[in-house]
Tab-separated table of C-alpha atoms in Angstrom:
chain	number	residue	atom	x	y	z
A	1	UNK	CA	2.749	-70.978	167.460
A	2	UNK	CA	0.497	-68.311	168.628
A	3	UNK	CA	1.978	-66.200	165.964
A	4	UNK	CA	0.949	-68.676	163.219
A	5	UNK	CA	-2.566	-68.961	164.519
A	6	UNK	CA	-2.898	-65.200	164.669
A	7	UNK	CA	-1.543	-64.891	161.153
A	8	UNK	CA	-3.939	-67.552	159.895
A	9	UNK	CA	-6.775	-65.814	161.637
A	10	UNK	CA	-5.829	-62.497	160.061
A	11	UNK	CA	-5.518	-64.157	156.665
A	12	UNK	CA	-8.976	-65.658	157.065
A	13	UNK	CA	-10.425	-62.280	158.083
A	14	UNK	CA	-8.657	-60.506	155.232
A	15	UNK	CA	-9.759	-63.249	152.787
A	16	UNK	CA	-13.321	-62.968	154.036
A	17	UNK	CA	-13.244	-59.192	153.685
A	18	UNK	CA	-11.740	-59.512	150.198
A	19	UNK	CA	-14.504	-61.988	149.307
A	20	UNK	CA	-17.155	-59.618	150.654
A	21	UNK	CA	-15.620	-56.716	148.772
A	22	UNK	CA	-15.429	-58.781	145.592
A	23	UNK	CA	-19.065	-59.801	146.020
A	24	UNK	CA	-20.091	-56.196	146.608
A	25	UNK	CA	-18.069	-55.125	143.550
A	26	UNK	CA	-19.897	-57.684	141.416
A	27	UNK	CA	-23.238	-56.475	142.781
A	28	UNK	CA	-22.320	-52.854	142.085
A	29	UNK	CA	-21.264	-53.809	138.549
A	30	UNK	CA	-24.613	-55.588	138.041
A	31	UNK	CA	-26.487	-52.558	139.407
A	32	UNK	CA	-24.594	-50.248	137.053
A	33	UNK	CA	-25.541	-52.504	134.172
A	34	UNK	CA	-29.184	-52.493	135.331
A	35	UNK	CA	-29.109	-48.688	135.635
A	36	UNK	CA	-27.727	-48.384	132.093
A	37	UNK	CA	-30.456	-50.685	130.788
A	38	UNK	CA	-33.094	-48.734	132.705
A	39	UNK	CA	-31.772	-45.425	131.287
A	40	UNK	CA	-31.814	-46.848	127.770
A	41	UNK	CA	-35.369	-48.128	128.308
A	42	UNK	CA	-36.420	-44.740	129.687
A	43	UNK	CA	-34.893	-42.939	126.699
A	44	UNK	CA	-36.729	-45.294	124.321
A	45	UNK	CA	-39.991	-44.815	126.207
A	46	UNK	CA	-39.542	-41.030	126.074
A	47	UNK	CA	-38.975	-41.186	122.302
A	48	UNK	CA	-42.086	-43.315	121.841
A	49	UNK	CA	-44.105	-40.944	124.036
A	50	UNK	CA	-42.883	-37.926	122.040
A	51	UNK	CA	-43.827	-39.664	118.773
A	52	UNK	CA	-47.270	-40.549	120.111
A	53	UNK	CA	-47.837	-36.983	121.332
A	54	UNK	CA	-46.785	-35.622	117.928
A	55	UNK	CA	-49.162	-38.030	116.199
A	56	UNK	CA	-51.944	-36.977	118.556
A	57	UNK	CA	-51.335	-33.304	117.789
A	58	UNK	CA	-51.299	-34.025	114.054
A	59	UNK	CA	-54.554	-35.944	114.369
A	60	UNK	CA	-56.131	-33.104	116.338
A	61	UNK	CA	-54.989	-30.576	113.715
A	62	UNK	CA	-56.357	-32.769	110.908
A	63	UNK	CA	-59.662	-33.146	112.726
A	64	UNK	CA	-59.876	-29.407	113.254
A	65	UNK	CA	-59.150	-28.745	109.574
A	66	UNK	CA	-61.746	-31.320	108.509
A	67	UNK	CA	-64.353	-29.732	110.788
A	68	UNK	CA	-63.579	-26.293	109.344
A	69	UNK	CA	-63.963	-27.602	105.807
A	70	UNK	CA	-67.224	-29.317	106.705
A	71	UNK	CA	-68.524	-26.083	108.265
A	72	UNK	CA	-67.519	-24.150	105.146
A	73	UNK	CA	-69.239	-26.695	102.902
A	74	UNK	CA	-72.361	-26.609	105.081
A	75	UNK	CA	-72.445	-22.823	104.803
A	76	UNK	CA	-72.275	-23.132	101.018
A	77	UNK	CA	-75.131	-25.663	101.082
A	78	UNK	CA	-77.207	-23.306	103.220
A	79	UNK	CA	-76.562	-20.471	100.766
A	80	UNK	CA	-77.646	-22.698	97.892
A	81	UNK	CA	-80.738	-23.752	99.812
A	82	UNK	CA	-81.696	-20.104	100.302
A	83	UNK	CA	-81.269	-19.442	96.568
A	84	UNK	CA	-83.338	-22.517	95.791
A	85	UNK	CA	-86.190	-21.217	97.964
A	86	UNK	CA	-85.969	-17.830	96.237
A	87	UNK	CA	-86.057	-19.495	92.825
A	88	UNK	CA	-89.115	-21.541	93.785
A	89	UNK	CA	-90.837	-18.395	95.033
A	90	UNK	CA	-89.992	-16.486	91.845
A	91	UNK	CA	-91.149	-19.394	89.678
A	92	UNK	CA	-94.508	-19.461	91.488
A	93	UNK	CA	-94.864	-15.717	91.054
A	94	UNK	CA	-94.004	-15.939	87.351
A	95	UNK	CA	-96.466	-18.770	86.887
A	96	UNK	CA	-99.153	-16.680	88.583
A	97	UNK	CA	-98.332	-13.744	86.281
A	98	UNK	CA	-98.522	-15.933	83.189
A	99	UNK	CA	-101.827	-17.373	84.321
A	100	UNK	CA	-103.231	-13.854	84.621
A	101	UNK	CA	-102.493	-13.251	80.951
A	102	UNK	CA	-105.493	-14.018	78.811
A	103	UNK	CA	-104.551	-16.044	75.764
A	104	UNK	CA	-106.020	-14.580	72.597
A	105	UNK	CA	-108.523	-16.591	70.646
A	106	UNK	CA	-107.395	-18.244	67.416
A	107	UNK	CA	-109.325	-15.807	65.313
A	108	UNK	CA	-108.201	-12.745	67.347
A	109	UNK	CA	-106.931	-9.683	65.650
A	110	UNK	CA	-103.270	-9.125	65.125
A	111	UNK	CA	-103.218	-6.301	67.692
A	112	UNK	CA	-104.670	-8.579	70.398
A	113	UNK	CA	-102.060	-11.263	69.693
A	114	UNK	CA	-99.281	-8.678	69.682
A	115	UNK	CA	-100.483	-7.290	73.013
A	116	UNK	CA	-100.539	-10.833	74.501
A	117	UNK	CA	-96.982	-11.623	73.352
A	118	UNK	CA	-95.659	-8.270	74.554
A	119	UNK	CA	-97.232	-8.845	77.974
A	120	UNK	CA	-95.824	-12.400	78.066
A	121	UNK	CA	-92.338	-11.148	77.177
A	122	UNK	CA	-92.597	-8.456	79.854
A	123	UNK	CA	-93.658	-10.993	82.498
A	124	UNK	CA	-90.852	-13.346	81.442
A	125	UNK	CA	-88.283	-10.544	81.625
A	126	UNK	CA	-89.437	-9.622	85.149
A	127	UNK	CA	-89.287	-13.270	86.206
A	128	UNK	CA	-85.783	-13.683	84.775
A	129	UNK	CA	-84.629	-10.458	86.376
A	130	UNK	CA	-85.935	-11.701	89.757
A	131	UNK	CA	-83.848	-14.894	89.505
A	132	UNK	CA	-80.565	-12.982	89.299
């Protein structure tokens, strides 16, 4: 009888150990599944991060290009502004030269009128030459 009790006891111990091992196996299987899911999530997160970094670099490059184009356009505007100031200066000088010319009277001689128009043409030519 002792033998049967000992065998039953060993069967209970072995059954308990088998149950524990089965439970641990199930837990390990669940952990493996969780690890796989975590790896897949990490891979997806890494892809998303790489895409976001690429988009950020593209945006930075676009911003840099836009700033360069704006700087170039501003330089062109400044060059035009300088030419505008020169043109205004030349126009004032030409106006002053024309005002210095004495207009001939209506009954002036032909030589006086010719002299006036020659001087006016000369002043105009100098003014035009200064605008170039």
